[in-house]
XYZ file of C-alpha atoms in Angstrom:
595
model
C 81.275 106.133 132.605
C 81.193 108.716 129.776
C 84.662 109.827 131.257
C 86.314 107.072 131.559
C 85.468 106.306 127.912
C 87.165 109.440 126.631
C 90.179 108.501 128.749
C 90.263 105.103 127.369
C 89.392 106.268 123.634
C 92.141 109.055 124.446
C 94.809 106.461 125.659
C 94.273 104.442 121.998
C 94.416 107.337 120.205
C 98.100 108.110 121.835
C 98.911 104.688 121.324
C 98.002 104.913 117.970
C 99.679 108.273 116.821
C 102.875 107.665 118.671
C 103.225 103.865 116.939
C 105.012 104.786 114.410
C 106.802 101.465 112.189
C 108.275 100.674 108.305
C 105.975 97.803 108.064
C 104.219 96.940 104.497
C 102.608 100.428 104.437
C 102.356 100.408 108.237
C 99.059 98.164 108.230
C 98.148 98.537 112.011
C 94.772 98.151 112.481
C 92.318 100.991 113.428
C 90.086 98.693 115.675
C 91.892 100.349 119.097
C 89.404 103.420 118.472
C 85.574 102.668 118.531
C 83.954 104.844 116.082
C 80.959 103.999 118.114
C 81.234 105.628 120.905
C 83.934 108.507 119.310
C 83.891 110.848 116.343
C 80.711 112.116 117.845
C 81.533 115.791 118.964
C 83.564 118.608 117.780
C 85.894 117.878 121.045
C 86.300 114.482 119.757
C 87.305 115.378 116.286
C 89.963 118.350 117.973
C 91.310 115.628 120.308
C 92.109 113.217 116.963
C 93.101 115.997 114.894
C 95.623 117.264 117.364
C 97.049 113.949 117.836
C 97.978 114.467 114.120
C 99.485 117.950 114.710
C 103.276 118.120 113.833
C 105.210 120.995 113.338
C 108.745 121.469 112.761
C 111.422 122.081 115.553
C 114.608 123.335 115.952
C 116.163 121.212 113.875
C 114.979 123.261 110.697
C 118.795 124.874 111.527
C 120.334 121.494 110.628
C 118.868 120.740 107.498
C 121.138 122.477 105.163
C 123.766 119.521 106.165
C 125.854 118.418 102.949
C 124.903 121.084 100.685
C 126.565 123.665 99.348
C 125.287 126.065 102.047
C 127.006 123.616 105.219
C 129.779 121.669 104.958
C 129.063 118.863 107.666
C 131.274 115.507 108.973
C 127.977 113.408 109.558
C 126.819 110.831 107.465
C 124.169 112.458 105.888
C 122.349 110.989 103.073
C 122.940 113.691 100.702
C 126.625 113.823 100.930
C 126.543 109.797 101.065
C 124.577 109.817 97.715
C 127.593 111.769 95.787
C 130.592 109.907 97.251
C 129.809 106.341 97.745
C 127.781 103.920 95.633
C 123.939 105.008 96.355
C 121.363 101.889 95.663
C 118.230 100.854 96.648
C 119.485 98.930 99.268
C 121.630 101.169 101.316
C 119.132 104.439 100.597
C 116.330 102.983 102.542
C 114.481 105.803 104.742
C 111.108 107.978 103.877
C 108.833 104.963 102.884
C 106.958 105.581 105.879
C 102.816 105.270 105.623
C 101.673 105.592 109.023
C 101.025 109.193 109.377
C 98.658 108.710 105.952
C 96.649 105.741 107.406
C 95.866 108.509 110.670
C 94.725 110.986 108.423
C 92.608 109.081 106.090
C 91.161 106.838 108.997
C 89.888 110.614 110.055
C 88.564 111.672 107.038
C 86.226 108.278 106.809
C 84.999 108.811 110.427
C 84.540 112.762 111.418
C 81.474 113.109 109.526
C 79.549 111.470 111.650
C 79.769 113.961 114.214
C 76.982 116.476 115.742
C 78.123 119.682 114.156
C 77.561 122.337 112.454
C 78.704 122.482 108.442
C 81.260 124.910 108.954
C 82.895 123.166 111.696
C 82.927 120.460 110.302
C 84.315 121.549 106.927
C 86.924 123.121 108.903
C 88.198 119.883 110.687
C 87.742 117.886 107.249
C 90.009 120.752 105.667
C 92.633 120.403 108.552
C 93.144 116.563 107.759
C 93.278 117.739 104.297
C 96.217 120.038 104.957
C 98.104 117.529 106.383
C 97.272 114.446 103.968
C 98.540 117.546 101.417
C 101.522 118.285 103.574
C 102.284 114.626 103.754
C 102.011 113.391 100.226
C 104.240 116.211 98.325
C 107.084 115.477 100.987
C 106.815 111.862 99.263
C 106.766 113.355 95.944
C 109.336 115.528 96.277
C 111.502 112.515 97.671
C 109.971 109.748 94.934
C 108.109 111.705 92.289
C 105.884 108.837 91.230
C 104.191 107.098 94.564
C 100.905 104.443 95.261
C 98.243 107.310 96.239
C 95.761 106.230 99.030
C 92.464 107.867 99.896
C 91.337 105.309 101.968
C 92.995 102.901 104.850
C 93.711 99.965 103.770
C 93.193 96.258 105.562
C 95.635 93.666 105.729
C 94.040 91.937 102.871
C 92.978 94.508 100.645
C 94.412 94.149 97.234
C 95.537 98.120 96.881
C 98.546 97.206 99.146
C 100.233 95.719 96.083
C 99.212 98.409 93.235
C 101.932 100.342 91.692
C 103.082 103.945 91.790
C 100.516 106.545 90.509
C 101.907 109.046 87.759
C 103.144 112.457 89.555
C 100.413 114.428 88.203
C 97.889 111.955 89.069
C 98.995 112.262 92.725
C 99.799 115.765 92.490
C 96.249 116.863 91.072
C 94.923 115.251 94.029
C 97.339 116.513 96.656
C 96.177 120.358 95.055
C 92.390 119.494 95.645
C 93.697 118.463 99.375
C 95.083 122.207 99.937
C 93.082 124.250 97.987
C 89.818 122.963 99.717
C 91.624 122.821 103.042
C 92.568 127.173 102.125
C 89.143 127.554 101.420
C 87.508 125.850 104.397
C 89.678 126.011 107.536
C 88.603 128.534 110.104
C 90.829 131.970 109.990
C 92.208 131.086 113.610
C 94.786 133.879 115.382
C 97.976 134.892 113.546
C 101.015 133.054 114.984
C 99.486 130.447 116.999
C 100.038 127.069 116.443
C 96.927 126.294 114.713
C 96.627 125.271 111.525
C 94.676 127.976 110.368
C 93.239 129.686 106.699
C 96.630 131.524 106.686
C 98.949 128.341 107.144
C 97.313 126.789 104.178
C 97.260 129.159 101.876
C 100.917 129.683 102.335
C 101.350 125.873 102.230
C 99.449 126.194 99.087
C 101.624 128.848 97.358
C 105.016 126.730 98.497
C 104.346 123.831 97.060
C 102.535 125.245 93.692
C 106.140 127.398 93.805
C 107.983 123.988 94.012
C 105.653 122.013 91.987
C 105.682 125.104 88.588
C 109.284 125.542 88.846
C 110.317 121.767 89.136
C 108.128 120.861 86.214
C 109.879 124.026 84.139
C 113.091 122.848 84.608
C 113.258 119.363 85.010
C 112.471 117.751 81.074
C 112.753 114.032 82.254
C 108.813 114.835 83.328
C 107.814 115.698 80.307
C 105.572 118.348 82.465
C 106.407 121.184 81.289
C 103.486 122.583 79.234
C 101.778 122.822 82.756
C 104.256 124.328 84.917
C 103.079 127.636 84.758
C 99.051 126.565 86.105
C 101.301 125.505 89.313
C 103.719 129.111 89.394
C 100.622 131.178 88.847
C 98.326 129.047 91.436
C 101.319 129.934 93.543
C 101.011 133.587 92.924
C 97.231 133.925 93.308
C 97.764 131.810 97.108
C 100.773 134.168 97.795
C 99.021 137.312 97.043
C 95.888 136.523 98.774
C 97.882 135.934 102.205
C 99.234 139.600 101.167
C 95.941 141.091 100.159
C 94.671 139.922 103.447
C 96.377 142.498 105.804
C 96.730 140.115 108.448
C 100.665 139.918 107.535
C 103.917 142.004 107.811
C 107.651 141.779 108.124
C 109.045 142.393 111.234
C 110.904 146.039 111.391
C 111.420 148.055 114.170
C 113.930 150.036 112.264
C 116.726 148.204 114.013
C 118.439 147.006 110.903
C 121.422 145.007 112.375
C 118.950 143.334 115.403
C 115.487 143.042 113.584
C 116.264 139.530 111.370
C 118.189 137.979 114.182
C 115.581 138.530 116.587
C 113.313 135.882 114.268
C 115.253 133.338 115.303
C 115.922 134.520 118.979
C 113.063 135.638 120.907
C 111.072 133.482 123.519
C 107.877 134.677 122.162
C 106.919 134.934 118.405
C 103.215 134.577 119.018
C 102.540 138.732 118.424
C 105.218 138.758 115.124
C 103.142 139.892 112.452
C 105.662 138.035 110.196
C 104.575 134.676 112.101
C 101.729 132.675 110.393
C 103.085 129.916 112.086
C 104.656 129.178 115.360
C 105.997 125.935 117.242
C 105.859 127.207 120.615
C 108.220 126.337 123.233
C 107.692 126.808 126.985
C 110.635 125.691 129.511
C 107.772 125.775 132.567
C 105.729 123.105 129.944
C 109.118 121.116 129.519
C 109.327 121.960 125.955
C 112.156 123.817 125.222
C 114.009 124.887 122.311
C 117.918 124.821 122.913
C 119.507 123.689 119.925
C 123.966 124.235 121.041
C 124.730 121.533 118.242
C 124.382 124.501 115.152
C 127.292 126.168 117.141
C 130.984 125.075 117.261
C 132.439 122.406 115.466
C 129.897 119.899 115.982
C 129.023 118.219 112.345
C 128.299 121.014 110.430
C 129.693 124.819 109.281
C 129.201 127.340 107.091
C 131.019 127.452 103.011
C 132.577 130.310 101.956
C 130.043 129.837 99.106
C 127.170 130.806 101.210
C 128.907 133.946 102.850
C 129.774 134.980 99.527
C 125.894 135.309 98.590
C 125.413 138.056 100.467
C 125.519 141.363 99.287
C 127.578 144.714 100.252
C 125.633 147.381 102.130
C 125.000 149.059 99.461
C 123.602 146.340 97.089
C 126.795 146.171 95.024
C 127.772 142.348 94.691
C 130.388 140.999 96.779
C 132.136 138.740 94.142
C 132.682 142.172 92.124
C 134.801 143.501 95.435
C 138.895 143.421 94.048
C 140.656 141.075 95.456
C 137.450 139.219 96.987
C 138.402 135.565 96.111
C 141.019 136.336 98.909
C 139.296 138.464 101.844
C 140.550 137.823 104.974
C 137.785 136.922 107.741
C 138.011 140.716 109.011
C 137.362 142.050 105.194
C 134.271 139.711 104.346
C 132.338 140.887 107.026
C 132.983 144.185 106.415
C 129.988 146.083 105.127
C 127.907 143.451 104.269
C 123.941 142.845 104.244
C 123.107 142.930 107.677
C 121.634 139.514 107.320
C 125.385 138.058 107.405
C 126.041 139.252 110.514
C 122.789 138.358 112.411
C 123.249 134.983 111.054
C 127.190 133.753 111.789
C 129.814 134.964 114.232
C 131.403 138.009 113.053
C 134.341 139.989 114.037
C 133.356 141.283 117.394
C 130.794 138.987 118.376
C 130.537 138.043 122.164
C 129.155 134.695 123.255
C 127.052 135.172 126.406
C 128.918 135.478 129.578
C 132.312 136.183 128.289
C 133.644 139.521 128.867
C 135.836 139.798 125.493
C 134.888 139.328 121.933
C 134.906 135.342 120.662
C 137.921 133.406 119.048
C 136.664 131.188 116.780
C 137.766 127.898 117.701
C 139.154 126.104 114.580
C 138.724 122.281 113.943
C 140.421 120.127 111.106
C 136.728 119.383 108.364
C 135.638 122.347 109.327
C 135.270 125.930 107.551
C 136.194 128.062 110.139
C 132.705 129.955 110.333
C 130.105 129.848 113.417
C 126.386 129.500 112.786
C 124.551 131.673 115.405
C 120.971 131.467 113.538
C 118.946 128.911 115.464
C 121.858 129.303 118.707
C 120.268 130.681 121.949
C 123.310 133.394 123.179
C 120.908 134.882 125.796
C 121.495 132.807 128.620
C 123.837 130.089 130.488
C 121.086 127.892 130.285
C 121.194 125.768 126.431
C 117.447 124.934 127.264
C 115.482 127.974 126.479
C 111.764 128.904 125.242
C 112.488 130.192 122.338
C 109.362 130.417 119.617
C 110.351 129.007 116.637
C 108.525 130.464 113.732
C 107.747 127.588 111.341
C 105.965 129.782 108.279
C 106.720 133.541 107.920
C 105.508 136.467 105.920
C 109.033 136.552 104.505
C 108.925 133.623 102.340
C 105.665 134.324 101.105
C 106.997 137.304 99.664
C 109.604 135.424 98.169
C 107.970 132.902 96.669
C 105.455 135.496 94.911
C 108.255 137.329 93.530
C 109.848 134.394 92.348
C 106.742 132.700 90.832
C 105.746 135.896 89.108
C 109.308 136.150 87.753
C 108.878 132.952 86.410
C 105.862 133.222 84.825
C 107.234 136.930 83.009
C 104.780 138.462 84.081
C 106.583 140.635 87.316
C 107.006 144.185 87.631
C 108.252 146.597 89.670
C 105.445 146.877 91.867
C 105.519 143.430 92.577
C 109.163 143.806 93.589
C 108.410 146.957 95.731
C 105.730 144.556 97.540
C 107.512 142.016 98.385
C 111.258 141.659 98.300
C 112.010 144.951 98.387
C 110.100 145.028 102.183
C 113.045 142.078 102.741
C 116.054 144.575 101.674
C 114.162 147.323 103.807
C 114.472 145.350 107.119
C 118.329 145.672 106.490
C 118.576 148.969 105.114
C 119.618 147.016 101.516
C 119.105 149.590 98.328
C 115.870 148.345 96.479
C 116.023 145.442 93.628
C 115.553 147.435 90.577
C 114.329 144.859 88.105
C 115.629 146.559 85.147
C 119.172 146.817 86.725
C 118.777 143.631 87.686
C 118.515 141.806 84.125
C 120.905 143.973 82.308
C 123.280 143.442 84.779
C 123.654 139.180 85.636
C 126.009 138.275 87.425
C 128.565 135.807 85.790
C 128.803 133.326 88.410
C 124.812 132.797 88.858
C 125.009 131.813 85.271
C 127.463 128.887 85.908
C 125.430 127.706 88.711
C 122.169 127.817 86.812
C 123.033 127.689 83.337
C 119.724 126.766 82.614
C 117.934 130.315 83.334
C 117.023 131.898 80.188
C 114.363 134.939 79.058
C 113.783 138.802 79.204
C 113.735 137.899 83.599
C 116.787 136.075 83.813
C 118.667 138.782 85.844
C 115.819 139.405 88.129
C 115.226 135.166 89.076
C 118.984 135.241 89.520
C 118.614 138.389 92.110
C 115.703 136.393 93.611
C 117.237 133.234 94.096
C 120.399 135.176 95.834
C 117.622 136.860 97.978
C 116.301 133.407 99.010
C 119.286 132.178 99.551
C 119.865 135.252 102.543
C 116.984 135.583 103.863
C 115.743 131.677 104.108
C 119.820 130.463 104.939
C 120.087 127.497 107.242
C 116.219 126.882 107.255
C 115.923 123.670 105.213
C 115.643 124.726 102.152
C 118.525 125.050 100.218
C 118.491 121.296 99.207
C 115.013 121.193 97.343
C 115.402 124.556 95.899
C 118.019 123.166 94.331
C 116.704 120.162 93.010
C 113.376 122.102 91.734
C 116.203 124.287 89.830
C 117.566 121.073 88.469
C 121.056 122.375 89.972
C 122.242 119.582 91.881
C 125.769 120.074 89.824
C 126.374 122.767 92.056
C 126.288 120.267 95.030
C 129.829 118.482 93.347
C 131.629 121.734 94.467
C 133.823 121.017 97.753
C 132.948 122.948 100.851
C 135.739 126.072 101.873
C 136.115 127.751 104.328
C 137.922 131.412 105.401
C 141.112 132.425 103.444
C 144.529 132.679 104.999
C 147.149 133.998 102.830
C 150.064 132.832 104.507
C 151.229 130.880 107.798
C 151.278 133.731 110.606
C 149.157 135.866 113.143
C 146.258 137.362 112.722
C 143.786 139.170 114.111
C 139.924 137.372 114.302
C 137.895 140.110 116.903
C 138.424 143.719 114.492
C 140.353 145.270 117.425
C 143.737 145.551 115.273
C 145.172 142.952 117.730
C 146.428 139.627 116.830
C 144.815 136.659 118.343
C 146.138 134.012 116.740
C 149.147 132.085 115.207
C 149.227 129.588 112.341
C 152.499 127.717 111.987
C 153.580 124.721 109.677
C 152.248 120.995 110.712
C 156.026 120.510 111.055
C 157.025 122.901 113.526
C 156.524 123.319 117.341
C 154.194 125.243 119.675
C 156.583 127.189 121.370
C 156.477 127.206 125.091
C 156.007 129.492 126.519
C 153.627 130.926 124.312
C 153.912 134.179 122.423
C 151.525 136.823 123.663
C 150.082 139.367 122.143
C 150.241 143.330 122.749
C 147.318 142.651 125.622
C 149.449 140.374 127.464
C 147.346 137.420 125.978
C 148.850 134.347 124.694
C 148.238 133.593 120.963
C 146.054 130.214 120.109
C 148.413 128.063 117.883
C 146.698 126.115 114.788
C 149.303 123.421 112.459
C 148.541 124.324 109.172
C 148.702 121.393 106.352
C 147.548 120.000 103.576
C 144.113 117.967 104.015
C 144.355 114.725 105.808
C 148.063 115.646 107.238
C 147.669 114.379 110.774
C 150.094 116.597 112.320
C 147.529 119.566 111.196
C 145.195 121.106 113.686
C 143.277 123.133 110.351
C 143.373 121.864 106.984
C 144.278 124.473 104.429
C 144.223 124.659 100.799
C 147.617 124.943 99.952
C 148.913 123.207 102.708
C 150.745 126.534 104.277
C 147.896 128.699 102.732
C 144.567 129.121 101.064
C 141.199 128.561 102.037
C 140.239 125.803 105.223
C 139.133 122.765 103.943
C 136.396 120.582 105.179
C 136.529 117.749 102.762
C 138.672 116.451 99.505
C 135.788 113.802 98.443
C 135.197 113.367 94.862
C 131.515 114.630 94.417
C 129.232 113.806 91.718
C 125.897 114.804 91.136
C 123.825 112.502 88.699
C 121.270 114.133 86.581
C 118.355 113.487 86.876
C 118.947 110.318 88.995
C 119.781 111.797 91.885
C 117.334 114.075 92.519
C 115.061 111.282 93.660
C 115.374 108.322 96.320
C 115.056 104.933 95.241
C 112.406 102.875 96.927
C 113.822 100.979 99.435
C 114.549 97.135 97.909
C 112.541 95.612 101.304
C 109.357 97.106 100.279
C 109.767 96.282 96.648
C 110.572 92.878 97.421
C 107.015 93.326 99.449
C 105.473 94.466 96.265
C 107.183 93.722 92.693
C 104.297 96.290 91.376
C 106.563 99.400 92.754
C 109.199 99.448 90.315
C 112.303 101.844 90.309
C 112.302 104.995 88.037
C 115.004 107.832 87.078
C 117.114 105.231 86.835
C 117.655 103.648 90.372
């Protein structure tokens, strides 16, 4: 009988994790799961707890979408937002409660449970992590939002209170993740546990986000307290570092090492994992993800490429003649990073015997993502680990909150990003170098910088921008920057100087052949000195319909993915409006930031 109780009580507890619904904050009741007869053992409170379990997947390498890292064709929100007339009632997504009422419907039933403290502590502080987790992803969307601690009935008069002030909800979302760092068991390194580690580096993210968002964003009139978030976010970082258990990945394989994060079917022994999504093809789960390749919604702006740096730690922007490298020349001695992250000149897709084409599309940039792209096998469904926290960025963001704060050395530099530059044989950030020498363009973007460290956050930021590319997380860094004006820049693509052939593999032999949108493919085709016959592209002006690519200049210039007129609205649109259904629900939630 005992068993068939469990199976029952698990059954609910399915039901009830997989419902998932946009109702008046999702007010299903809890009454499927007896707290009777569960919530009695530590296997009952592991069962619940993983039902709550959620980590993210492969797409993490289509996040970027609409930014000025990816230039995409889908209808993303962001991209929607700055072209068309955003409101209340057509931005309607993210108001979505039910994961909350789970986690709090835990955290008023596990205590009852036979157990020891410790255990117990450590399953309260897991709930914790994820009631944390959950409520700064609806801060970061909303800023201001109702806070909850409890579940609520259908009747209960909380249902209709208003927003809570950020730093009302914030204070408590801290308390979440500082006692869940403190209290969750150690667990194994790169499992999928939520474990001591996992928190912590939760913990020094969103302190990171939290410092640097209320530094530069003066419509929160939070700024006298950003730096108790940047240096909360340093003391989290640097315990994860003190703690040994950590390292970047380097086998001394400088142009293999970073890719192989992102393409290896088992990340569970990285020392740079702290957290892994594991995928098993014999479990079902697997992790092929062919939509980042091709010409399928989204490529990569000329803007990110030209982040990287040259081998030798020079900027590429200060190359002569840059503005107008050819796709052969902008790969050409580059960070290592660039190269393990997009097709480059040379590359070979699995099981072709000659080096890839790229295969050019009108709204598209001309450059192929291979981060997050499985190239090991015929087979797109693979069991490839994805790693969903790593070492790396906790480096980063210690280097970046320390920056902040003024207070970063050398040391600190040589500790953290500088391990980053030595996976890729980069020259060392020298922090002095660093802020006497800015670079001009970082200073458009983020005009906003100021102080003895501005050339060092600049260098930081660029770092970020490398090593954390296509991840997710170019979007909110932005926003805690308060640079959304760099979003209004159009998406390029590669440079072609002229209609003509060119070569695209490095071998010295031309591969393809742009000709005007007027003219004709010949036939036959010309070949090339392999016998080969060129690929033809119709170059034109955007939206020419006779064009097969889309150049600047019509004949020339850079591939163009878009023409829309952007615009960015500070600081309106670095929030979401609250959909108009649920304030119609409640008339207590009003709009803010002007929305």
């Amino acid at each position: 009988m005992k068993t068939i109780n469990k199976i029952l009580v698990l059954l609910s507890i399915t039901m009830l994790l997989i419902a998932c619904n946009d109702d008046f904050l999702d007010t299903v009741p809890q009454d499927e799961i007896s707290t009777e007869n569960f919530f009695n053992t530590a296997s009952d409170l592991q069962l619940y707890i993983d039902g709550l379990h959620s980590l993210a997947g492969y797409g993490t390498f289509l996040g970027d979408q609409g930014t000025d890292d990816v230039a995409t064709t889908g209808a993303v929100e962001l991209k929607n937002i700055m072209i068309g007339s955003p409101s209340a009632e057509n931005i309607n997504s993210g108001w979505n409660w039910s994961r909350l009422r789970q986690i709090n419907f835990f955290l008023e039933n596990f205590g009852k449970a036979d157990i020891d403290d410790a255990t117990k502590k450590h399953f309260e502080g897991v709930a914790k992590f994820h009631r944390a987790d959950f409520y700064y992803a609806k801060v970061r969307r909303f800023s201001d939002v109702p806070y909850y601690s409890k579940t609520l009935g259908a009747n209960d008069e909380d249902l209709y209170k208003p927003r809570d002030p950020r730093a009302m909800v914030v204070d408590s979302i801290f308390k979440d993740i500082q006692f869940a760092a403190q209290y969750i068991k150690e667990e194994a390194a790169g499992t999928e546990k939520i474990s001591k580690w996992a928190a912590l580096h939760l913990l020094s993210r969103m302190a990171l986000h939290e410092g640097t968002y209320r530094k530069y964003h003066p419509e929160l009139g939070l700024e006298s307290t950003a730096n108790t978030f940047l240096q909360m976010s340093a003391d989290a970082a640097k315990q994860l570092m003190d703690s040994g258990k950590f390292n970047i990945y380097n086998t001394g394989s400088p142009n293999s090492d970073y890719g192989s994060l992102f393409n290896s079917d088992n990340q569970t022994s990285n020392p740079e994992a702290i957290l892994v999504n594991i995928y098993d093809v014999e479990k079902e789960k697997t992790s092929g993800n062919s939509t980042v390749f091709g010409d399928y919604e989204q490529s990569a702006t000329k803007s990110l490429l030209n982040n990287y740096l040259m081998q030798d730690g020079t900027r590429f922007s200060d190359q002569p003649g840059s503005d107008t490298f050819t796709y052969i020349q902008e790969f050409q001695n580059r960070d290592p990073r660039m190269s393990q992250t997009f097709v480059y000149p040379g590359w070979i897709r699995r099981n072709e015997p000659a080096p890839y084409i790229p295969e050019f599309n009108r709204n598209f940039t001309g450059y192929f993502q291979t981060k997050g792209y499985n190239n090991s096998s015929t087979n797109e469904n693979q069991g490839n680990d994805l790693i969903v926290m790593r070492y790396a960025e906790t480096l980063l963001i210690y280097a970046e909150a320390k920056a902040e704060l003024g207070i970063l050395t050398q040391e600190d530099l040589d500790n953290s990003i500088n391990k980053l530059r030595s996976r890729v044989g980069l020259p060392n950030l020298n922090m002095a170098t660093a802020n006497a020498d800015i670079d001009p363009l970082f200073e458009t973007d983020y005009p906003n910088v100021s102080g003895a460290n501005k050339g060092v956050i600049y260098e930081i930021r660029r770092e970020r921008r490398a090593e954390l590319a296509l991840e997710s997380f170019r979007l909110y860094d932005l926003h805690r920057w308060y640079a959304g004006k760099v979003l209004e820049k159009n998406p390029i693509g590669m440079y072609f100087p002229g209609l003509g052939k060119y070569d695209m593999t490095g071998d010295g032999v031309e591969d393809i052949s742009i000709i005007d949108s007027g003219d004709d493919i010949p036939s036959p085709k010309e070949q090339n000195s392999l016998g080969v016959n060129l690929i033809y592209y119709k170059a034109g002006v955007f939206g020419d319909p006779a064009a097969s690519i889309y150049l600047s200049n019509g004949t020339s210039g850079y591939m163009v993915a878009n023409t829309d007129i952007r615009t960015f609205e500070e600081p309106k649109y670095y929030y979401r409006p609250i959909p108009a259904h649920q304030v119609a629900l409640n008339p207590q939630l009003s709009q803010i930031m002007g929305w």
